[in-house]
Short mmCIF file of C-alpha atoms in Angstrom, two decimals:
data_model
loop_
_atom_site.label_atom_id
_atom_site.label_comp_id
_atom_site.label_asym_id
_atom_site.label_seq_id
_atom_site.Cartn_x
_atom_site.Cartn_y
_atom_site.Cartn_z
CA MET A 1 -27.06 -67.29 75.69
CA ALA A 2 -24.29 -64.34 74.63
CA THR A 3 -21.04 -66.18 75.11
CA ALA A 4 -22.48 -68.24 71.70
CA VAL A 5 -24.55 -66.59 69.20
CA PRO A 6 -23.74 -64.02 67.45
CA SER A 7 -24.25 -60.82 68.62
CA LYS A 8 -25.88 -59.74 65.13
CA LEU A 9 -28.13 -62.22 65.40
CA LEU A 10 -28.62 -61.81 69.07
CA SER A 11 -30.32 -57.98 68.04
CA THR A 12 -32.38 -59.66 65.31
CA LEU A 13 -34.05 -62.18 67.84
CA SER A 14 -34.43 -59.61 70.98
CA GLN A 15 -36.14 -57.02 67.56
CA ALA A 16 -38.34 -59.93 66.21
CA ALA A 17 -39.58 -61.00 69.95
CA ASP A 18 -40.09 -57.00 70.77
CA ILE A 19 -42.64 -57.15 67.38
CA VAL A 20 -44.23 -60.01 68.73
CA ARG A 21 -44.99 -59.15 72.16
CA GLY A 22 -46.12 -55.79 70.69
CA HIS A 23 -49.49 -57.84 69.28
CA ASP A 24 -52.28 -59.76 70.18
CA PHE A 25 -52.59 -62.64 67.22
CA ILE A 26 -49.67 -63.58 65.76
CA ASN A 27 -50.25 -65.95 62.12
CA VAL A 28 -47.59 -68.48 61.56
CA PHE A 29 -46.93 -69.93 58.43
CA SER A 30 -44.19 -73.18 58.47
CA HIS A 31 -42.98 -76.27 56.75
CA TYR A 32 -45.13 -79.57 56.63
CA ASP A 33 -41.82 -81.15 57.27
CA ALA A 34 -39.88 -81.87 60.70
CA ASP A 35 -37.73 -78.86 60.42
CA GLY A 36 -40.99 -76.66 59.72
CA VAL A 37 -43.16 -78.67 61.70
CA SER A 38 -40.39 -78.59 65.05
CA ALA A 39 -40.84 -74.77 64.07
CA ALA A 40 -43.56 -74.21 64.15
CA ALA A 41 -44.49 -75.81 67.50
CA ILE A 42 -41.59 -74.21 69.73
CA VAL A 43 -43.54 -70.84 68.19
CA ALA A 44 -46.84 -71.34 69.04
CA LYS A 45 -45.55 -72.46 72.84
CA ALA A 46 -43.66 -69.58 73.11
CA LEU A 47 -46.35 -68.13 72.13
CA ILE A 48 -49.44 -69.61 74.58
CA ARG A 49 -46.79 -68.93 77.44
CA ALA A 50 -46.80 -65.63 76.42
CA GLY A 51 -50.16 -65.47 76.03
CA LYS A 52 -50.92 -65.07 72.43
CA GLU A 53 -53.33 -65.40 70.31
CA PHE A 54 -52.33 -67.31 67.20
CA ARG A 55 -53.15 -69.42 64.02
CA VAL A 56 -50.66 -71.67 62.10
CA THR A 57 -50.59 -72.36 58.65
CA LEU A 58 -47.98 -75.33 56.81
CA PHE A 59 -47.25 -74.87 53.22
CA THR A 60 -45.31 -77.34 51.36
CA THR A 61 -43.47 -75.12 50.03
CA LEU A 62 -43.69 -71.30 49.40
CA ASN A 63 -44.71 -70.45 45.69
CA ASP A 64 -46.46 -68.07 44.22
CA GLN A 65 -49.19 -69.13 45.34
CA ASN A 66 -49.01 -69.96 48.94
CA MET A 67 -47.09 -66.50 48.90
CA LYS A 68 -50.16 -64.88 48.38
CA THR A 69 -52.54 -66.72 50.80
CA ILE A 70 -49.61 -64.95 53.46
CA ALA A 71 -50.54 -61.46 52.05
CA ASN A 72 -53.76 -61.60 52.22
CA THR A 73 -53.88 -62.52 55.41
CA LYS A 74 -55.20 -60.10 58.06
CA ALA A 75 -53.05 -60.70 61.11
CA GLU A 76 -51.12 -57.43 61.77
CA CYS A 77 -48.41 -59.92 62.42
CA ILE A 78 -47.00 -62.54 61.12
CA VAL A 79 -44.23 -65.32 61.88
CA ILE A 80 -42.67 -67.79 59.83
CA THR A 81 -40.62 -70.79 60.65
CA ASP A 82 -38.47 -73.03 57.87
CA LEU A 83 -39.29 -70.24 54.84
CA GLY A 84 -39.28 -67.09 53.16
CA ALA A 85 -35.30 -66.95 52.38
CA SER A 86 -36.53 -67.27 48.54
CA TYR A 87 -39.31 -64.78 49.17
CA ILE A 88 -37.53 -61.60 51.47
CA ASP A 89 -38.28 -59.23 48.42
CA GLN A 90 -42.20 -59.85 47.92
CA LEU A 91 -42.08 -60.15 52.57
CA ASP A 92 -40.76 -56.71 52.62
CA GLN A 93 -43.51 -55.11 50.72
CA LEU A 94 -46.54 -56.26 53.01
CA SER A 95 -48.04 -53.10 55.50
CA CYS A 96 -47.93 -55.92 58.59
CA ASP A 97 -44.88 -56.62 60.73
CA VAL A 98 -44.12 -59.76 59.46
CA VAL A 99 -40.46 -61.90 61.12
CA VAL A 100 -38.39 -64.53 58.97
CA LEU A 101 -36.73 -66.54 61.74
CA ASP A 102 -35.27 -68.92 58.04
CA HIS A 103 -31.87 -71.51 57.53
CA HIS A 104 -31.70 -71.38 53.67
CA THR A 105 -29.94 -70.24 51.41
CA VAL A 106 -30.82 -66.81 51.33
CA ILE A 107 -31.64 -64.76 48.23
CA SER A 108 -30.74 -61.02 49.23
CA GLU A 109 -30.99 -59.16 52.51
CA ALA A 110 -34.11 -57.81 54.34
CA LYS A 111 -35.04 -54.19 53.85
CA ARG A 112 -37.66 -53.99 56.62
CA VAL A 113 -38.74 -58.09 57.64
CA CYS A 114 -36.86 -58.60 60.52
CA TYR A 115 -34.97 -61.96 59.57
CA ALA A 116 -33.27 -64.28 61.12
CA ASN A 117 -30.96 -67.14 59.06
CA PRO A 118 -27.17 -68.14 60.08
CA HIS A 119 -26.29 -67.59 57.06
CA LEU A 120 -26.68 -63.49 57.48
CA TYR A 121 -24.13 -64.38 59.78
CA GLY A 122 -21.42 -66.39 58.45
CA ILE A 123 -23.33 -69.43 59.64
CA ASP A 124 -24.21 -72.59 57.43
CA GLY A 125 -27.96 -73.26 57.63
CA MET A 126 -27.20 -76.39 55.44
CA THR A 127 -25.43 -77.74 58.22
CA SER A 128 -24.85 -75.77 61.51
CA GLY A 129 -28.79 -74.16 62.88
CA CYS A 130 -31.77 -75.90 61.23
CA GLY A 131 -35.77 -73.75 60.57
CA ALA A 132 -36.76 -74.93 64.48
CA THR A 133 -33.06 -73.43 65.86
CA MET A 134 -34.12 -70.22 64.45
CA ALA A 135 -37.40 -70.67 66.24
CA PHE A 136 -36.27 -72.14 69.40
CA LEU A 137 -33.28 -69.61 69.70
CA PHE A 138 -36.42 -66.90 69.50
CA SER A 139 -38.21 -68.45 71.75
CA VAL A 140 -35.39 -68.30 74.32
CA ALA A 141 -35.08 -64.39 73.08
CA LEU A 142 -39.15 -63.96 73.98
CA ASP A 143 -38.59 -65.15 76.88
CA GLU A 144 -35.26 -67.86 79.41
CA GLY A 145 -38.23 -69.51 80.39
CA ASN A 146 -38.75 -71.27 77.38
CA TRP A 147 -35.22 -73.65 77.00
CA ASP A 148 -37.70 -76.68 77.82
CA LEU A 149 -37.90 -75.99 74.36
CA VAL A 150 -35.16 -77.17 72.70
CA GLN A 151 -36.17 -81.06 73.22
CA ILE A 152 -38.27 -79.63 70.38
CA ALA A 153 -35.41 -77.66 68.74
CA PHE A 154 -34.21 -81.42 68.62
CA ALA A 155 -36.53 -83.09 66.84
CA GLY A 156 -35.88 -80.02 63.78
CA ILE A 157 -32.04 -80.41 64.07
CA ALA A 158 -33.09 -84.93 63.71
CA GLY A 159 -35.28 -83.66 60.66
CA ASP A 160 -32.49 -81.98 58.51
CA ARG A 161 -30.28 -83.77 59.29
CA GLN A 162 -27.68 -81.74 61.20
CA HIS A 163 -25.93 -84.37 63.59
CA ILE A 164 -24.76 -86.38 61.26
CA LYS A 165 -21.63 -85.37 60.91
CA GLY A 166 -22.14 -84.19 64.14
CA LEU A 167 -23.00 -80.93 65.48
CA THR A 168 -21.47 -77.58 65.46
CA GLY A 169 -21.99 -73.76 65.12
CA LEU A 170 -25.72 -72.83 66.80
CA ASN A 171 -27.25 -76.08 66.94
CA THR A 172 -23.50 -77.15 69.53
CA TYR A 173 -24.14 -74.71 72.02
CA LEU A 174 -28.12 -75.56 71.98
CA LEU A 175 -26.63 -79.68 72.82
CA GLU A 176 -24.21 -77.54 75.50
CA GLU A 177 -26.69 -75.86 76.62
CA GLY A 178 -29.05 -78.89 76.79
CA VAL A 179 -27.83 -81.12 78.39
CA ALA A 180 -25.96 -78.74 80.87
CA ARG A 181 -29.88 -77.72 81.77
CA GLY A 182 -30.93 -81.33 81.94
CA PHE A 183 -33.39 -81.68 78.92
CA ILE A 184 -30.79 -83.21 76.17
CA GLU A 185 -28.70 -86.64 77.00
CA GLU A 186 -26.07 -87.70 74.53
CA MET A 187 -26.48 -90.78 73.59
CA PRO A 188 -23.47 -93.10 70.81
CA GLY A 189 -24.38 -94.31 67.93
CA SER A 190 -24.66 -98.12 65.41
CA LEU A 191 -26.14 -98.76 62.31
CA ILE A 192 -28.18 -101.24 64.41
CA PRO A 193 -31.87 -99.57 65.20
CA SER A 194 -33.13 -98.79 68.38
CA GLY A 195 -36.17 -100.13 69.85
CA LYS A 196 -37.91 -104.16 68.60
CA LEU A 197 -35.82 -106.04 66.95
CA SER A 198 -38.17 -107.98 64.40
CA GLU A 199 -39.54 -104.85 63.61
CA SER A 200 -36.94 -102.01 63.77
CA LEU A 201 -34.80 -104.22 61.59
CA PHE A 202 -38.16 -104.98 58.95
CA LEU A 203 -38.54 -101.38 58.41
CA CYS A 204 -35.42 -99.06 58.29
CA THR A 205 -34.24 -97.40 56.82
CA ASP A 206 -31.82 -95.58 57.67
CA PRO A 207 -29.49 -98.16 56.08
CA TYR A 208 -31.61 -99.67 54.29
CA ILE A 209 -30.64 -103.39 54.08
CA ARG A 210 -31.00 -105.38 50.94
CA GLY A 211 -32.82 -108.27 51.66
CA VAL A 212 -33.48 -107.24 55.35
CA THR A 213 -35.65 -104.07 54.95
CA GLY A 214 -39.15 -105.10 54.66
CA ASN A 215 -38.97 -109.14 54.15
CA ARG A 216 -39.64 -110.39 57.02
CA ASP A 217 -37.79 -113.92 56.43
CA GLY A 218 -34.58 -112.32 55.91
CA VAL A 219 -34.46 -110.33 59.53
CA SER A 220 -35.03 -113.11 60.47
CA ARG A 221 -31.78 -114.62 58.73
CA ILE A 222 -29.99 -111.90 59.82
CA LEU A 223 -30.91 -111.87 63.03
CA ALA A 224 -30.46 -116.00 63.59
CA ASP A 225 -27.45 -115.74 62.51
CA ALA A 226 -25.91 -112.63 64.75
CA GLY A 227 -27.56 -114.72 68.10
CA VAL A 228 -29.67 -112.18 68.69
CA PRO A 229 -33.59 -113.92 69.56
CA GLU A 230 -36.38 -112.87 67.55
CA ASP A 231 -38.20 -110.83 70.02
CA ALA A 232 -34.76 -108.36 71.32
CA ASP A 233 -34.70 -104.89 71.69
CA TYR A 234 -31.98 -102.95 71.09
CA ARG A 235 -31.15 -102.78 75.13
CA SER A 236 -31.24 -105.66 76.00
CA LEU A 237 -28.31 -107.35 73.93
CA THR A 238 -25.19 -108.23 74.44
CA ASP A 239 -21.64 -106.01 73.42
CA GLU A 240 -20.89 -109.37 71.93
CA GLN A 241 -24.02 -109.48 70.50
CA ARG A 242 -24.84 -105.72 69.22
CA ARG A 243 -20.66 -106.67 67.91
CA ARG A 244 -22.05 -109.67 65.86
CA LEU A 245 -25.34 -107.58 64.13
CA SER A 246 -23.99 -104.94 63.17
CA SER A 247 -21.70 -106.53 61.65
CA LEU A 248 -23.98 -108.59 59.84
CA ILE A 249 -25.14 -104.85 58.71
CA ALA A 250 -21.90 -103.21 57.95
CA VAL A 251 -21.72 -106.49 55.81
CA ARG A 252 -24.90 -105.98 53.78
CA ILE A 253 -24.71 -102.68 52.75
CA THR A 254 -21.20 -102.26 52.34
CA GLN A 255 -22.00 -104.73 49.19
CA GLN A 256 -24.58 -103.00 47.91
CA GLY A 257 -22.45 -100.19 47.62
CA VAL A 258 -22.56 -97.78 50.65
CA LEU A 259 -19.69 -96.18 51.55
CA GLU A 260 -17.68 -96.50 54.39
CA VAL A 261 -18.57 -92.25 54.85
CA SER A 262 -22.64 -93.00 55.42
CA MET A 263 -21.76 -95.83 57.59
CA GLN A 264 -20.35 -93.32 59.69
CA GLU A 265 -22.42 -91.71 59.02
CA ILE A 266 -25.16 -94.07 60.37
CA ALA A 267 -23.34 -94.59 62.83
CA ARG A 268 -23.94 -91.49 64.55
CA LYS A 269 -24.91 -90.51 67.95
CA ARG A 270 -28.35 -90.10 69.21
CA TYR A 271 -30.67 -87.13 70.86
CA TYR A 272 -32.22 -88.63 74.26
CA LEU A 273 -35.54 -85.83 74.83
CA LYS A 274 -35.97 -86.61 79.41
CA GLY A 275 -39.05 -84.97 78.81
CA LEU A 276 -40.47 -87.40 76.26
CA GLY A 277 -39.41 -90.36 77.07
CA MET A 278 -38.29 -90.51 73.17
CA ASP A 279 -34.89 -90.22 71.16
CA ALA A 280 -35.31 -86.57 69.20
CA GLU A 281 -35.38 -89.05 65.34
CA GLN A 282 -38.34 -90.49 67.18
CA LEU A 283 -39.53 -87.42 66.98
CA SER A 284 -38.27 -86.11 64.04
CA GLY A 285 -40.58 -89.52 62.96
CA ILE A 286 -43.20 -88.45 64.11
CA LEU A 287 -43.61 -84.84 63.29
CA ASN A 288 -42.72 -85.51 59.92
CA SER A 289 -45.49 -88.49 59.76
CA CYS A 290 -48.07 -85.84 61.04
CA GLY A 291 -46.75 -83.49 58.48
CA ARG A 292 -46.85 -85.09 54.80
CA ALA A 293 -49.91 -87.31 56.06
CA GLY A 294 -52.32 -83.93 56.17
CA VAL A 295 -52.13 -83.65 59.93
CA GLY A 296 -49.97 -81.03 60.81
CA GLY A 297 -52.24 -80.22 63.60
CA MET A 298 -52.15 -82.96 64.80
CA GLY A 299 -48.16 -82.53 64.72
CA VAL A 300 -47.86 -79.28 66.43
CA SER A 301 -49.85 -80.39 69.19
CA ALA A 302 -47.65 -83.84 69.46
CA GLY A 303 -44.12 -80.91 69.10
CA LEU A 304 -46.66 -79.70 71.43
CA GLY A 305 -45.92 -82.14 74.52
CA ASP A 306 -50.01 -84.05 74.04
CA ARG A 307 -49.67 -87.19 74.97
CA ASP A 308 -52.15 -88.04 73.00
CA ALA A 309 -51.35 -85.97 69.66
CA LEU A 310 -47.94 -88.34 70.18
CA GLU A 311 -49.51 -91.82 70.33
CA LYS A 312 -51.37 -91.08 67.65
CA GLY A 313 -48.66 -89.72 65.93
CA ALA A 314 -46.83 -92.89 66.20
CA GLY A 315 -48.87 -94.82 65.28
CA ILE A 316 -48.94 -92.92 61.36
CA ASP A 317 -45.52 -93.36 61.62
CA ARG A 318 -45.50 -96.89 61.84
CA ASP A 319 -47.54 -97.13 59.33
CA SER A 320 -46.72 -94.70 57.46
CA ALA A 321 -42.20 -96.25 57.72
CA GLY A 322 -44.40 -99.02 55.72
CA LEU A 323 -45.68 -97.93 53.09
CA LEU A 324 -41.64 -95.92 52.52
CA VAL A 325 -40.38 -100.08 53.62
CA GLU A 326 -42.82 -100.77 50.75
CA ALA A 327 -41.62 -97.93 47.41
CA MET A 328 -37.83 -97.78 48.47
CA CYS A 329 -38.16 -101.79 48.13
CA ALA A 330 -39.81 -100.65 44.51
CA LEU A 331 -37.87 -98.38 43.79
CA ASP A 332 -34.34 -100.98 44.27
CA SER A 333 -35.97 -103.55 42.26
CA ILE A 334 -36.75 -101.27 39.63
CA GLY A 335 -33.10 -98.80 40.50
CA LEU A 336 -32.38 -94.60 39.21
CA ASN A 337 -32.70 -93.83 35.85
CA GLN A 338 -28.94 -92.93 34.33
CA MET A 339 -28.04 -89.99 33.01
CA GLU A 340 -24.72 -87.57 32.90
CA ASN A 341 -24.26 -86.28 35.32
CA ILE A 342 -27.68 -87.29 37.45
CA GLN A 343 -30.23 -89.41 38.63
CA TRP A 344 -33.88 -89.92 38.86
CA PHE A 345 -36.08 -91.97 39.73
CA ASP A 346 -40.43 -90.79 39.54
CA SER A 347 -41.89 -91.73 42.46
CA SER A 348 -45.43 -89.83 41.60
CA ASP A 349 -46.52 -93.59 43.38
CA SER A 350 -45.72 -93.44 46.66
CA GLY A 351 -45.22 -89.33 47.18
CA PHE A 352 -42.63 -89.56 49.11
CA THR A 353 -39.63 -88.25 46.94
CA GLY A 354 -38.03 -86.62 49.48
CA MET A 355 -36.92 -89.24 52.00
CA LEU A 356 -37.30 -91.89 48.60
CA CYS A 357 -34.37 -89.44 47.46
CA GLY A 358 -32.41 -89.63 51.15
CA ILE A 359 -32.24 -92.98 51.16
CA ALA A 360 -31.88 -93.57 47.67
CA MET A 361 -28.49 -91.97 46.76
CA GLN A 362 -26.84 -93.00 50.25
CA CYS A 363 -27.90 -96.76 50.10
CA ILE A 364 -28.59 -97.78 46.06
CA GLY A 365 -27.68 -95.13 44.11
CA ASP A 366 -24.26 -93.60 41.92
CA PRO A 367 -22.54 -91.52 44.96
CA SER A 368 -20.57 -89.75 42.83
CA LYS A 369 -24.23 -88.02 40.80
CA PRO A 370 -27.23 -85.98 42.99
CA THR A 371 -30.51 -88.59 43.28
CA ILE A 372 -33.81 -85.95 42.15
CA GLY A 373 -37.02 -86.75 42.91
CA VAL A 374 -39.86 -86.43 40.48
CA ASN A 375 -43.46 -86.65 41.72
CA LYS A 376 -46.11 -85.81 38.93
CA SER A 377 -48.83 -86.75 40.81
CA TYR A 378 -49.03 -82.32 40.50
CA ASP A 379 -49.32 -80.43 38.48
CA PRO A 380 -46.74 -77.82 38.60
CA ILE A 381 -44.57 -81.33 38.95
CA ASN A 382 -43.05 -81.51 42.38
CA LEU A 383 -39.32 -82.16 42.89
CA SER A 384 -36.58 -83.32 45.27
CA SER A 385 -32.97 -83.50 45.49
CA ARG A 386 -30.67 -85.16 47.60
CA GLY A 387 -26.13 -85.28 47.70
CA MET A 388 -22.95 -86.40 49.57
CA TRP A 389 -20.42 -85.27 50.71
CA ILE A 390 -17.90 -85.91 47.92
CA GLN A 391 -19.67 -83.94 45.51
CA LEU A 392 -19.84 -81.12 47.76
CA ASP A 393 -16.27 -80.75 47.83
CA ALA A 394 -16.84 -82.04 43.56
CA GLY A 395 -18.27 -78.22 42.77
CA VAL A 396 -22.08 -79.46 43.20
CA ASP A 397 -24.50 -76.84 45.48
CA LEU A 398 -27.95 -78.45 45.20
CA ALA A 399 -29.63 -74.65 45.96
CA VAL A 400 -28.44 -73.09 43.53
CA ALA A 401 -28.55 -75.90 40.40
CA MET A 402 -32.16 -76.40 40.94
CA ARG A 403 -33.11 -72.08 41.36
CA GLU A 404 -31.83 -72.51 37.56
CA ALA A 405 -32.89 -75.22 36.55
CA CYS A 406 -36.43 -75.00 37.59
CA ALA A 407 -36.66 -71.10 36.77
CA SER A 408 -34.85 -72.29 32.76
CA VAL A 409 -38.31 -74.18 32.21
CA GLY A 410 -41.04 -71.27 34.34
CA GLY A 411 -40.99 -73.19 37.93
CA GLU A 412 -38.92 -72.10 41.29
CA GLY A 413 -35.56 -74.06 43.31
CA GLY A 414 -34.15 -73.71 45.72
CA GLY A 415 -33.18 -74.74 49.30
CA HIS A 416 -29.45 -76.51 50.58
CA ARG A 417 -25.93 -77.15 48.57
CA ILE A 418 -26.69 -80.90 50.04
CA ALA A 419 -30.69 -81.25 49.31
CA ALA A 420 -32.86 -78.68 47.32
CA GLY A 421 -35.80 -79.15 46.09
CA GLY A 422 -38.62 -76.93 43.41
CA SER A 423 -41.42 -77.84 41.36
CA VAL A 424 -41.68 -76.88 37.29
CA PRO A 425 -44.65 -76.79 34.88
CA ALA A 426 -45.67 -80.98 34.19
CA ASN A 427 -45.42 -80.57 30.66
CA SER A 428 -40.88 -79.16 31.10
CA ILE A 429 -40.40 -82.16 33.85
CA ASP A 430 -37.92 -84.35 30.40
CA GLN A 431 -36.80 -80.35 29.11
CA PHE A 432 -35.93 -79.49 32.88
CA LEU A 433 -33.73 -83.11 33.47
CA LYS A 434 -31.75 -82.38 30.23
CA ASN A 435 -31.39 -78.56 31.91
CA LEU A 436 -30.29 -79.53 35.92
CA ASP A 437 -27.41 -82.71 33.62
CA GLU A 438 -25.83 -79.80 31.69
CA ILE A 439 -25.93 -77.46 34.71
CA VAL A 440 -24.51 -80.46 37.48
CA GLY A 441 -22.23 -81.25 34.74
CA LYS A 442 -20.71 -78.15 34.91
CA GLN A 443 -20.85 -76.93 38.21
CA LYS A 444 -18.29 -79.98 38.55
CA LEU A 445 -15.83 -78.94 35.24
CA ALA A 446 -15.91 -75.63 36.81
CA SER A 447 -14.26 -76.56 40.04
CA SER A 448 -11.72 -78.98 38.56
CA ARG A 449 -10.19 -76.24 36.73
#
């Protein structure tokens, strides 16, 4: 471990492990998406093995209200995963022991909190180490016998899409060791989804294939054109069938404006989790769906390897995928609202704000503009934003833009340069969008000089 992980990070993780060893009960707080649930499951498993009692609480976001929940906990030790970067100053004020294992943009450095974040050690937390990565490294610092938990970490890596352009940084270390120890198998990628193709193509949103995704007749036609039987599974395809089907998908998504660089990302490598009998993206989908369906406890149990929870979670994931496809087809029929520097849509009817945001950005949106999802079901309104690498190259930084635009109307925001979120008062959404559009425009202008 010492050869690939920065020594200062190792010291922080060792300190975190010592803090946890000194307590009998630990309150764990985490995010409700795939990365957050993965991170929570890793910490939970490590605590079980260490003979500790604990409670896990999942948040949709860390805001002032949820910070009060953390501050009011009676626990003498708190572990926060995949959250916390924007609240380090407030967490420093707590009297209990606090460990933060996060990877979001650093706002301030900790004075008292034990804070492990890749950014603090010169590593990009957007691409090279997620919340589950940090939780896993903590678990190994607690006990070297926790290396099997690397499989759960890969669900978090996949959930935060840190494998899309190839693994880097801390994630590369997890892969190399995970493969060497027999827990992970690296598999070649493809534009063709895995599983039974009549079903996986119908539910496919990565990529979203116009006229095929959500369209039974469209699925039948593309399979027939490729000479593939209706009941075929990805693993049963001949090389020729695979080549023809992949080519047909490529033609379709090129026609709808998907960039070549995006196609390369879609055809990324996959990571098979030997102990769980599924690839990392499948587990990620299960954990993500559980968290978003409000049954985060089931997601954590699935991450712990509970077979019943995994089976029920897979059912929730299938149902969720069907609803996501419906929402994406509906959004495609309406289109995105265009502003000068951003594009946005209202996700209030579906609630799949972040997921729709990512699919729309990659598959139907203007690749030069960040995509913003607005969910007006709550007050404050929940927001998600997604960008593309070419936008980052043009100067766009969504972590900064969302933080500043949300703050300008009395809200909270932050995240990564390529993907950020936030919340704003319901009566300020129009002003927020106007301010965000101006901020992104200024970012581009500053970069072009």
